[in-house]
Amino acid sequence: SAAEAGLYTASDQILLLSPGNVEAALINSTAAMVVEFYASWCGHCIAFSPVYKSLARDIKEWKPAVNLAAIDCAAEDNRKVCTNYRIRGYPTIKFFHAYSKADSAGLAFKDFSRDVRSLRHKIMDKLESHVEAWPPACPPLEPTSQAEIDIFFETNNVQNLALIFEDAKSYIGREVTLDLLQFENVAVRRVLNTEAGLVTKLGVTEFPSCYLYYPGGNFTRLPVNIEARTFYSYALQRLPGVVRSGRPPSFTTFFHINTTEEPWRPFNKSRVYMSDLESTLHYSLRVELAAQPVFKGEALRSLKKYISVLAKYFPGRPVVMNLLKTVNSWLQNETSGQISYEAFKDILENSAQIPNAALPEGVRWVGCQGSQPHFRRYPCGVWMLFHVLTVQANSTGGSDPLEVLSAMRNYVQNFFGCRPCAEHFENMVMESLMEVNSLSSAVLWLWSRHNRVNNRLTGALSEDPKFPKIQWPSPEMCSACHTVKENGEHRWNREQVLPFLLSYFSSSSILTDYLE
Ligand code: FAD
């Protein structure tokens, strides 16, 4: 289709326009819209597309107020739309105010620079230029005053008010306001350094800085490592009582049917549990693989690689390791080119005859528990398992940097039940797996791709509201992992992320609570 031939896909957090949806998107929309008109053959457009994708990830939380869209004017079907909007060159970016009329041609961005930060600032400037119909989902962006704060809690039904003190040129206050737009029970206002009353009352000396202000006039400084946008947003989105808003409630009751409620197992959110890893193996080996009646060719090769990597690197209890090694040597000795799942299962279960070799039956999710039965669990366990395996291969000095990742790639491609997940994952593999040239870069690759997935799924229906998708690890878990560039944009400190991952997923940090 035209959409697939273009430079963007549905998973980029960018709305793909076509003649069928363009009117609904641009005319009388409650959100402002930013539209890139491009041609898929145009070199500048191709060069610009990674920037536009990062911009979409960067401001994904702003969607109800301002949404990003794109349309491929080179696609035959879209030509008329692009002509109607009087597009002459590519790429052209246009801003459409909320509630734009049918005859609005939008406001073109003139000479925009090709970096996320200045595009974001430009979008905020345009957003603030709404004269009449302000997008209803957009909170106020203008600076607040002592007078407004004095009556704030009388007129707003929230428990948390964050005040960001900054100078007039700074965009941080407005950015954080928009980053928190989809969260309930928190409001953000910017206060200019010239607002003498509030500055004196709170004793503010640093700009920017962020304070939590409570009914009755008490206040505390928001503790962050670096006074910058992402640090404020991270911290505010996870204040007690702050939750993502706007979830369809009927969804959850539907899934309650037919599930036996297990008791909740208290756990430490920043640790890895063996019980999750064993549960993942149970589900993978006894349920997911059982969907294949026979393994041959590519599927058989994938199964062999997977089991061999498990036998080598799974940091399991001796009984589990004995089982994995038994299954592995049986599999590797197999020469007929074809095995049935039944034969595989016989070895899996009958290894019980071999003393001290068994994989516990059933699942006991701990760190992968979800607030509802359809959240987290197995896919969470799959990520955990492969992070642990890449780290284990690194620390035991495996010889092939790609051994674990290609086993994972093949497993996901051939067996992982979530087919759209497999497709997305394969796209990431093809885009960047060649970057991996050492055991430690394999660990970092999986971490950064997992964050890509987290980014894409922020706000998705599959996100457990009690476990919001974050760019992981959070500053609370690893403050040294986070830093900012000179211009204040967030940057991962990879020299710190690597040792963090190596320790977090190491066999000696795995907790054995709740094992049978
Ligand atoms: P998960 O993302 O499952 O993470 C599990 C745990 O790993 C977290 O609790 C955290 O402790 C840790 N963690 C989080 N981020 C990182 C990181 N960057 N590096 C290391 N550790 C981290 N779901 C979809 O809806 N669409 C998809 O396209 C999709 N693709 C997937 C592809 C793969 C290969 C897998 C394994 C899963 C995919 N899923 C997809 C499922 C989704 O990624 C989550 O697993 C699921 O929503 C459960 O989320 P969670 O909150 O338990 O956290």
Coordinates of C-alpha atoms and ligand atoms in Angstrom, one line a residue:
S1 CA 0.0 0.0 0.0
A2 CA 1.0 3.6 -0.3
A3 CA 1.5 3.9 3.5
E4 CA 4.0 1.0 3.5
A5 CA 6.0 2.4 0.6
G6 CA 6.4 5.8 2.4
L7 CA 9.1 6.8 4.9
Y8 CA 7.0 6.2 8.0
T9 CA 5.0 3.3 9.5
A10 CA 2.2 3.1 11.9
S11 CA 4.6 2.3 14.7
D12 CA 6.4 5.7 14.5
Q13 CA 3.9 7.6 16.6
I14 CA 3.1 9.6 13.4
L15 CA -0.3 9.7 11.9
L16 CA -0.1 8.6 8.3
L17 CA -2.4 10.7 6.2
S18 CA -4.3 9.6 3.1
P19 CA -7.3 10.9 1.2
G20 CA -9.5 8.7 3.5
N21 CA -8.5 10.4 6.8
V22 CA -7.1 13.8 5.9
E23 CA -10.3 15.7 6.5
A24 CA -11.0 14.1 9.9
A25 CA -7.4 14.8 10.9
L26 CA -7.0 18.4 9.7
I27 CA -10.4 20.0 9.7
N28 CA -12.0 21.0 13.0
S29 CA -9.7 18.7 14.9
T30 CA -9.5 19.2 18.7
A31 CA -5.7 18.9 18.5
A32 CA -3.4 21.1 16.6
M33 CA -1.6 19.2 13.8
V34 CA 1.9 19.3 12.4
V35 CA 2.1 17.7 9.0
E36 CA 5.1 16.8 7.0
F37 CA 4.4 16.7 3.3
Y38 CA 7.2 14.7 1.6
A39 CA 8.0 12.6 -1.4
S40 CA 9.4 9.2 -0.7
W41 CA 12.0 9.5 -3.5
C42 CA 13.4 12.8 -2.3
G43 CA 16.8 12.6 -0.7
H44 CA 16.3 15.5 1.7
C45 CA 13.1 13.8 2.9
I46 CA 14.9 10.6 3.5
A47 CA 17.6 12.4 5.4
F48 CA 15.1 14.3 7.4
S49 CA 12.9 11.2 8.3
P50 CA 15.0 10.1 11.3
V51 CA 14.8 13.6 12.8
Y52 CA 11.0 13.6 12.3
K53 CA 10.8 10.1 13.9
S54 CA 12.8 11.3 16.9
L55 CA 10.6 14.4 17.2
A56 CA 7.5 12.1 17.3
R57 CA 9.1 10.0 20.1
D58 CA 10.1 13.1 21.9
I59 CA 6.7 14.7 22.0
K60 CA 4.5 11.6 22.0
E61 CA 2.9 12.6 25.3
W62 CA 1.6 15.9 23.7
K63 CA -0.7 14.2 21.2
P64 CA -4.0 15.3 22.7
A65 CA -2.9 18.9 22.3
V66 CA -0.6 18.7 19.2
N67 CA -0.2 15.6 17.0
L68 CA 2.3 14.8 14.3
A69 CA 1.3 13.5 10.8
A70 CA 2.9 12.9 7.5
I71 CA 1.8 12.3 4.0
D72 CA 3.7 10.9 1.0
C73 CA 3.0 13.2 -1.9
A74 CA 4.7 10.8 -4.3
A75 CA 2.0 8.2 -3.8
E76 CA -0.5 8.4 -6.7
D77 CA -3.5 8.3 -4.4
N78 CA -2.2 11.3 -2.3
R79 CA -1.4 13.6 -5.1
K80 CA -4.7 15.5 -5.0
V81 CA -4.4 16.1 -1.2
C82 CA -0.9 17.6 -1.7
T83 CA -2.1 19.8 -4.6
N84 CA -5.0 21.1 -2.5
Y85 CA -2.7 22.1 0.3
R86 CA -0.6 23.9 -2.3
I87 CA 2.6 21.9 -1.7
R88 CA 5.4 22.8 -4.1
G89 CA 8.6 21.5 -2.5
Y90 CA 9.5 18.6 -0.2
P91 CA 9.8 18.3 2.7
T92 CA 7.2 21.0 3.7
I93 CA 6.1 21.2 7.3
K94 CA 2.8 22.9 8.0
F95 CA 1.1 23.7 11.3
F96 CA -2.7 23.5 11.5
H97 CA -4.4 25.2 14.5
A98 CA -7.0 23.2 16.4
Y99 CA -10.4 23.7 14.8
S100 CA -8.9 24.7 11.5
K101 CA -11.5 25.4 8.8
A102 CA -11.8 23.4 5.5
D103 CA -10.2 26.2 3.6
S104 CA -7.2 26.5 5.9
A105 CA -3.9 25.8 4.1
G106 CA -1.9 25.7 7.3
L107 CA 1.1 27.7 8.3
A108 CA 4.4 26.6 6.7
F109 CA 7.5 26.4 8.8
K110 CA 10.0 28.6 7.0
D111 CA 13.7 27.6 7.0
F112 CA 13.3 25.1 9.8
S113 CA 16.5 23.6 11.2
R114 CA 16.7 19.9 11.2
D115 CA 17.0 19.1 14.8
V116 CA 14.5 17.9 17.3
R117 CA 15.0 20.7 19.8
S118 CA 14.4 23.6 17.5
L119 CA 11.5 21.9 15.8
R120 CA 9.9 21.3 19.3
H121 CA 10.4 25.0 20.2
K122 CA 8.8 26.1 16.9
I123 CA 5.8 23.8 17.6
M124 CA 5.4 25.4 21.1
D125 CA 5.6 28.9 19.6
K126 CA 2.8 28.0 17.1
L127 CA 0.8 26.3 19.8
E128 CA 0.9 29.5 21.9
S129 CA -0.2 31.5 18.8
H130 CA -3.8 30.1 19.0
V131 CA -5.9 33.2 19.2
E132 CA -9.4 31.8 19.6
A133 CA -10.1 28.1 19.9
W134 CA -7.3 26.8 22.2
P135 CA -7.0 23.0 21.9
P136 CA -9.1 21.8 24.9
A137 CA -6.6 19.2 26.0
C138 CA -3.8 21.7 26.2
P139 CA -3.1 23.1 29.7
P140 CA -2.3 26.8 30.0
L141 CA 1.3 27.5 28.9
E142 CA 1.6 31.2 29.9
P143 CA 3.5 32.0 33.1
T144 CA 1.5 31.9 36.3
S145 CA 1.3 34.6 39.0
Q146 CA 1.1 34.7 42.8
A147 CA -2.6 35.6 42.4
E148 CA -3.4 32.5 40.4
I149 CA -1.4 30.3 42.8
D150 CA -3.2 31.7 45.9
I151 CA -6.6 30.3 44.6
F152 CA -5.2 27.4 42.7
F153 CA -6.5 24.6 44.9
E154 CA -9.9 26.2 45.1
T155 CA -10.3 26.1 41.3
N156 CA -8.4 22.9 40.4
N157 CA -9.1 19.4 41.6
V158 CA -5.5 18.0 41.8
Q159 CA -3.2 17.1 44.7
N160 CA 0.1 18.0 43.1
L161 CA 1.1 21.4 41.7
A162 CA 4.6 21.6 40.3
L163 CA 6.0 25.1 39.8
I164 CA 8.9 25.5 37.4
F165 CA 10.9 28.6 38.0
E166 CA 12.8 29.8 34.9
D167 CA 13.7 32.8 32.8
A168 CA 11.4 34.1 30.0
K169 CA 13.5 32.4 27.2
S170 CA 13.4 29.0 28.7
Y171 CA 11.0 26.4 27.2
I172 CA 11.4 23.8 30.0
G173 CA 8.3 24.8 32.0
R174 CA 6.1 24.5 28.9
E175 CA 7.7 21.3 27.8
V176 CA 7.1 19.6 31.2
T177 CA 3.6 21.0 31.2
L178 CA 2.9 19.2 27.9
D179 CA 4.8 16.0 29.0
L180 CA 2.4 15.7 31.9
L181 CA -0.7 16.5 29.9
Q182 CA -1.9 12.9 29.9
F183 CA -1.4 12.4 33.6
E184 CA -4.0 12.9 36.3
N185 CA -3.7 14.5 39.7
V186 CA -0.8 16.8 38.7
A187 CA -0.6 20.2 37.2
V188 CA 2.5 22.1 36.1
R189 CA 2.9 25.9 35.8
R190 CA 5.9 28.0 34.8
V191 CA 6.9 30.9 37.0
L192 CA 9.2 33.6 35.6
N193 CA 12.2 34.7 37.6
T194 CA 10.7 38.1 37.5
E195 CA 7.6 37.0 39.5
A196 CA 9.2 38.5 42.7
G197 CA 6.4 37.5 45.1
L198 CA 6.7 33.8 44.5
V199 CA 10.4 33.8 44.0
T200 CA 10.9 35.4 47.4
K201 CA 8.2 33.3 49.1
L202 CA 9.8 30.0 48.1
G203 CA 13.4 31.4 48.4
V204 CA 14.2 30.4 44.8
T205 CA 17.8 31.1 43.7
E206 CA 18.3 28.7 40.9
F207 CA 16.7 28.9 37.4
P208 CA 15.4 26.5 36.3
S209 CA 14.3 24.7 39.4
C210 CA 11.1 22.9 40.3
Y211 CA 9.0 23.0 43.5
L212 CA 6.0 21.0 44.6
Y213 CA 3.4 23.3 46.1
Y214 CA 0.6 22.1 48.4
P215 CA -2.8 23.4 49.6
G216 CA -2.1 25.6 52.6
G217 CA 1.1 27.1 51.1
N218 CA 3.6 24.4 52.0
F219 CA 6.2 23.6 49.4
T220 CA 9.3 21.4 48.8
R221 CA 11.9 21.3 46.1
L222 CA 11.6 18.5 43.6
P223 CA 14.8 16.5 44.0
V224 CA 16.4 15.7 40.6
N225 CA 19.9 15.0 39.5
I226 CA 20.0 17.5 36.8
E227 CA 17.7 20.5 36.4
A228 CA 16.4 19.6 33.0
R229 CA 13.2 18.7 31.2
T230 CA 13.4 14.9 31.2
F231 CA 14.4 14.7 34.8
Y232 CA 11.4 16.9 35.9
S233 CA 9.0 14.9 33.7
Y234 CA 10.3 11.5 34.9
A235 CA 10.0 12.5 38.5
L236 CA 6.5 14.1 38.2
Q237 CA 5.0 11.3 36.2
R238 CA 5.8 9.0 39.0
L239 CA 4.7 11.0 42.0
P240 CA 2.4 9.0 44.4
G241 CA -1.2 9.3 43.2
V242 CA -0.2 10.5 39.6
V243 CA -1.6 8.1 37.0
R244 CA -2.0 8.1 33.2
S245 CA -5.5 9.2 32.4
G246 CA -8.1 8.3 29.8
R247 CA -8.2 4.5 29.9
P248 CA -11.3 2.8 28.8
P249 CA -12.6 1.1 32.0
S250 CA -14.7 -1.6 30.3
F251 CA -11.6 -3.2 29.0
T252 CA -10.4 -4.4 32.4
T253 CA -13.7 -6.0 33.5
F254 CA -13.9 -8.0 30.3
F255 CA -10.6 -9.7 31.1
H256 CA -11.6 -10.5 34.7
I257 CA -13.9 -13.3 33.5
N258 CA -12.4 -16.8 33.6
T259 CA -9.3 -16.0 35.6
T260 CA -8.5 -17.4 38.9
E261 CA -7.2 -14.6 41.0
E262 CA -3.8 -15.4 42.4
P263 CA -2.7 -13.7 45.6
W264 CA -0.4 -10.7 44.9
R265 CA 3.3 -11.4 45.6
P266 CA 5.0 -8.4 47.0
F267 CA 8.3 -7.7 45.2
N268 CA 11.1 -5.2 44.7
K269 CA 10.6 -3.4 41.5
S270 CA 14.3 -3.0 40.9
R271 CA 15.3 -6.6 41.1
V272 CA 15.2 -9.7 38.8
Y273 CA 13.5 -12.8 40.1
M274 CA 14.4 -16.4 39.2
S275 CA 10.7 -17.2 39.5
D276 CA 9.9 -15.0 36.5
L277 CA 12.7 -16.6 34.5
E278 CA 11.5 -20.2 35.3
S279 CA 7.9 -19.2 34.6
T280 CA 9.1 -17.9 31.2
L281 CA 10.8 -21.2 30.5
H282 CA 7.8 -23.1 31.5
Y283 CA 5.5 -21.1 29.2
S284 CA 8.0 -21.0 26.3
L285 CA 8.9 -24.7 26.4
R286 CA 5.6 -26.2 27.3
V287 CA 3.0 -23.8 25.8
E288 CA 4.5 -21.6 23.1
L289 CA 6.6 -24.3 21.4
A290 CA 3.7 -26.8 21.6
A291 CA 2.1 -24.8 18.9
Q292 CA 4.6 -26.4 16.4
P293 CA 3.6 -30.0 15.7
V294 CA 7.0 -30.6 14.0
F295 CA 10.3 -28.8 13.9
K296 CA 12.3 -28.9 10.7
G297 CA 14.5 -26.7 8.6
E298 CA 14.7 -23.1 9.9
A299 CA 12.4 -23.9 12.9
L300 CA 14.6 -26.8 13.9
R301 CA 17.8 -24.8 13.6
S302 CA 16.1 -22.0 15.7
L303 CA 15.0 -24.5 18.4
K304 CA 18.6 -25.9 18.6
K305 CA 20.2 -22.5 18.9
Y306 CA 17.7 -21.4 21.6
I307 CA 18.1 -24.5 23.7
S308 CA 21.9 -24.4 23.3
V309 CA 22.0 -20.8 24.5
L310 CA 19.8 -21.7 27.5
A311 CA 22.0 -24.6 28.4
K312 CA 25.1 -22.5 28.2
Y313 CA 24.1 -19.2 29.8
F314 CA 20.9 -19.6 31.8
P315 CA 22.0 -19.0 35.4
G316 CA 19.5 -21.5 36.8
R317 CA 19.3 -23.8 39.7
P318 CA 21.2 -27.1 39.3
V319 CA 18.0 -29.1 38.7
V320 CA 16.9 -26.8 35.9
M321 CA 20.4 -26.7 34.4
N322 CA 20.5 -30.5 34.4
L323 CA 17.3 -30.6 32.5
L324 CA 18.4 -27.9 30.0
K325 CA 21.7 -29.8 29.3
T326 CA 19.9 -33.1 28.9
V327 CA 17.5 -31.6 26.4
N328 CA 20.3 -29.8 24.6
S329 CA 22.5 -32.8 24.1
W330 CA 19.6 -34.9 22.9
L331 CA 18.7 -32.1 20.4
Q332 CA 22.2 -31.5 19.1
N333 CA 22.6 -35.3 18.5
E334 CA 19.4 -35.4 16.5
T335 CA 20.3 -36.0 12.8
S336 CA 17.0 -37.0 11.1
G337 CA 16.3 -33.3 10.2
Q338 CA 12.9 -33.4 11.8
I339 CA 11.5 -33.8 15.3
S340 CA 8.0 -33.7 16.6
Y341 CA 7.0 -31.6 19.6
E342 CA 5.8 -34.8 21.2
A343 CA 9.4 -36.2 21.0
F344 CA 10.7 -32.9 22.5
K345 CA 8.1 -33.0 25.2
D346 CA 9.0 -36.6 26.1
I347 CA 12.6 -35.6 26.8
L348 CA 11.5 -32.4 28.6
E349 CA 9.2 -34.4 31.0
N350 CA 10.9 -37.8 31.1
S351 CA 14.2 -36.3 32.1
A352 CA 12.5 -36.5 35.5
Q353 CA 13.9 -40.1 35.3
I354 CA 17.3 -38.5 35.3
P355 CA 18.0 -37.7 38.9
N356 CA 17.8 -34.0 39.8
A357 CA 16.7 -32.7 36.4
A358 CA 13.4 -30.9 36.1
L359 CA 11.7 -27.7 35.2
P360 CA 9.0 -26.7 37.6
E361 CA 5.4 -26.9 36.2
G362 CA 3.3 -23.7 36.0
V363 CA 3.9 -20.0 36.4
R364 CA 4.5 -17.9 39.4
W365 CA 5.1 -14.4 38.2
V366 CA 6.7 -12.0 40.6
G367 CA 8.5 -9.0 39.1
C368 CA 6.4 -9.6 36.0
Q369 CA 3.0 -9.6 37.8
G370 CA 0.5 -7.3 36.2
S371 CA -2.3 -5.3 37.8
Q372 CA -4.7 -7.3 35.6
P373 CA -4.3 -10.9 34.2
H374 CA -3.8 -9.6 30.7
F375 CA -0.9 -7.3 31.6
R376 CA 2.9 -8.1 31.6
R377 CA 3.7 -11.7 32.6
Y378 CA 5.1 -13.7 29.6
P379 CA 6.4 -10.9 27.3
C380 CA 7.9 -9.3 30.4
G381 CA 9.6 -12.6 31.2
V382 CA 10.9 -12.9 27.6
W383 CA 12.7 -9.6 27.8
M384 CA 14.1 -10.4 31.2
L385 CA 15.3 -13.8 30.0
F386 CA 17.2 -12.4 27.1
H387 CA 18.7 -9.5 29.0
V388 CA 20.0 -12.0 31.5
L389 CA 21.4 -14.2 28.7
T390 CA 23.2 -11.4 27.0
V391 CA 24.8 -10.3 30.3
Q392 CA 25.7 -13.9 31.2
A393 CA 27.3 -14.4 27.8
N394 CA 29.3 -11.3 28.4
S395 CA 30.5 -12.2 31.9
T396 CA 31.4 -15.8 31.0
G397 CA 33.3 -14.7 27.9
G398 CA 31.3 -16.3 25.0
S399 CA 33.1 -16.2 21.7
D400 CA 30.4 -15.0 19.3
P401 CA 29.0 -11.5 20.1
L402 CA 25.8 -12.4 18.2
E403 CA 25.2 -15.8 19.7
V404 CA 22.4 -14.9 22.1
L405 CA 20.9 -12.1 20.0
S406 CA 20.6 -14.3 16.9
A407 CA 19.0 -17.1 19.1
M408 CA 16.5 -14.5 20.3
R409 CA 15.9 -13.2 16.8
N410 CA 15.2 -16.7 15.5
Y411 CA 13.0 -17.6 18.5
V412 CA 10.9 -14.5 18.2
Q413 CA 10.6 -14.8 14.4
N414 CA 9.7 -18.5 14.4
F415 CA 7.8 -19.1 17.7
F416 CA 6.9 -15.9 19.6
G417 CA 3.1 -15.9 19.7
C418 CA 2.7 -12.1 19.3
R419 CA 3.1 -11.9 15.5
P420 CA 3.1 -8.0 15.2
C421 CA 5.7 -8.0 18.0
A422 CA 7.8 -10.4 16.0
E423 CA 7.5 -8.2 12.9
H424 CA 8.5 -5.0 14.7
F425 CA 11.4 -6.8 16.4
E426 CA 12.7 -8.2 13.0
N427 CA 12.6 -4.6 11.6
M428 CA 14.8 -3.4 14.4
V429 CA 17.1 -6.3 13.9
M430 CA 17.5 -5.6 10.2
E431 CA 18.0 -1.9 10.9
S432 CA 20.8 -2.2 13.5
L433 CA 22.0 -5.6 14.5
M434 CA 25.1 -5.1 12.5
E435 CA 26.2 -2.5 15.0
V436 CA 26.9 -5.4 17.5
N437 CA 30.6 -6.3 17.4
S438 CA 31.3 -7.3 21.0
L439 CA 29.6 -9.1 23.9
S440 CA 29.1 -5.8 25.7
S441 CA 27.6 -4.1 22.6
A442 CA 25.1 -7.0 22.5
V443 CA 24.0 -6.1 26.0
L444 CA 23.7 -2.4 25.1
W445 CA 21.9 -3.2 21.8
L446 CA 19.2 -5.2 23.5
W447 CA 18.8 -2.5 26.2
S448 CA 18.4 0.3 23.7
R449 CA 16.0 -1.6 21.4
H450 CA 13.9 -2.5 24.4
N451 CA 13.7 1.2 25.2
R452 CA 12.7 1.8 21.5
V453 CA 9.8 -0.6 22.1
N454 CA 8.9 1.1 25.4
N455 CA 8.8 4.4 23.6
R456 CA 6.5 3.1 21.0
L457 CA 4.2 1.5 23.5
T458 CA 3.9 4.4 25.9
G459 CA 0.2 5.0 26.3
A460 CA -0.8 1.8 24.3
L461 CA -3.7 -0.3 25.6
S462 CA -1.2 -3.0 26.5
E463 CA 0.6 -0.7 29.0
D464 CA -0.2 -1.7 32.5
P465 CA -1.3 1.6 34.2
K466 CA 0.4 0.5 37.4
F467 CA 3.7 -0.1 35.5
P468 CA 4.0 2.8 33.0
K469 CA 6.5 2.3 30.2
I470 CA 9.5 4.4 30.8
Q471 CA 12.9 5.0 29.3
W472 CA 14.7 2.5 31.5
P473 CA 16.5 2.6 34.0
S474 CA 14.8 5.6 35.6
P475 CA 17.0 8.2 37.3
E476 CA 16.1 6.8 40.7
M477 CA 17.5 3.4 39.7
C478 CA 20.6 4.7 38.1
S479 CA 21.2 8.4 38.3
A480 CA 24.6 8.3 36.7
C481 CA 23.1 6.7 33.6
H482 CA 21.4 9.9 32.8
T483 CA 23.0 13.2 31.7
V484 CA 22.3 16.1 29.5
K485 CA 24.0 17.5 26.4
E486 CA 25.3 21.1 26.4
N487 CA 22.0 22.3 25.0
G488 CA 20.0 20.6 27.9
E489 CA 18.7 17.6 25.8
H490 CA 18.7 14.3 27.5
R491 CA 21.6 11.9 26.8
W492 CA 22.3 8.4 28.1
N493 CA 25.6 8.0 29.7
R494 CA 26.5 4.6 28.1
E495 CA 29.7 4.2 30.0
Q496 CA 27.5 4.1 33.1
V497 CA 24.6 2.2 31.6
L498 CA 26.8 -0.8 30.7
P499 CA 28.0 -1.5 34.3
F500 CA 24.5 -0.9 35.6
L501 CA 23.1 -3.6 33.2
L502 CA 25.9 -6.0 33.9
S503 CA 25.2 -5.8 37.6
Y504 CA 21.4 -5.6 37.4
F505 CA 21.0 -8.8 35.3
S506 CA 24.0 -10.7 36.8
S507 CA 23.4 -14.1 38.2
S508 CA 24.4 -13.1 41.6
S509 CA 21.8 -10.4 41.8
I510 CA 18.9 -12.6 40.9
L511 CA 16.5 -13.1 43.8
T512 CA 15.2 -16.6 44.5
D513 CA 12.1 -15.7 46.5
Y514 CA 8.8 -17.6 45.7
L515 CA 10.6 -20.6 44.1
E516 CA 9.0 -23.9 45.0
Ligands
FAD1 P1 8.6 -5.0 29.6 O1 8.8 -4.0 28.5 O2 8.1 -6.3 29.3 O3 9.9 -5.1 30.4 C1 10.1 -6.1 31.5 C2 11.0 -5.5 32.5 O4 12.3 -5.3 31.9 C3 10.6 -4.2 33.0 O5 9.7 -4.3 34.1 C4 11.9 -3.6 33.5 O6 12.3 -4.1 34.8 C5 12.9 -4.1 32.5 N1 13.2 -3.2 31.4 C6 12.4 -2.3 30.8 N2 13.0 -1.6 29.9 C7 14.2 -2.2 29.8 C8 15.4 -1.9 28.9 N3 15.4 -1.0 28.0 N4 16.5 -2.7 29.1 C9 16.5 -3.6 30.1 N5 15.5 -3.9 30.9 C10 14.4 -3.2 30.8 N6 3.9 -5.3 22.8 C11 3.2 -4.6 22.0 O7 2.1 -4.2 22.4 N7 3.6 -4.3 20.7 C12 4.8 -4.8 20.3 O8 5.2 -4.5 19.1 C13 5.6 -5.5 21.1 N8 6.8 -6.1 20.7 C14 7.5 -6.9 21.5 C15 8.7 -7.5 21.1 C16 9.4 -8.4 21.9 C17 10.6 -9.1 21.3 C18 8.9 -8.7 23.2 C19 9.7 -9.7 24.1 C20 7.8 -8.1 23.7 C21 7.0 -7.2 22.8 N9 5.9 -6.6 23.3 C22 5.1 -5.8 22.4 C23 5.5 -6.7 24.7 C24 5.9 -5.4 25.5 O9 7.2 -5.1 25.1 C25 6.0 -5.7 27.0 O10 6.8 -6.9 27.2 C26 4.7 -5.9 27.6 O11 3.8 -4.8 27.3 C27 4.8 -6.0 29.2 O12 5.4 -4.8 29.6 P2 6.1 -4.6 31.0 O13 5.6 -3.4 31.7 O14 6.0 -5.9 31.8 O15 7.7 -4.3 30.7

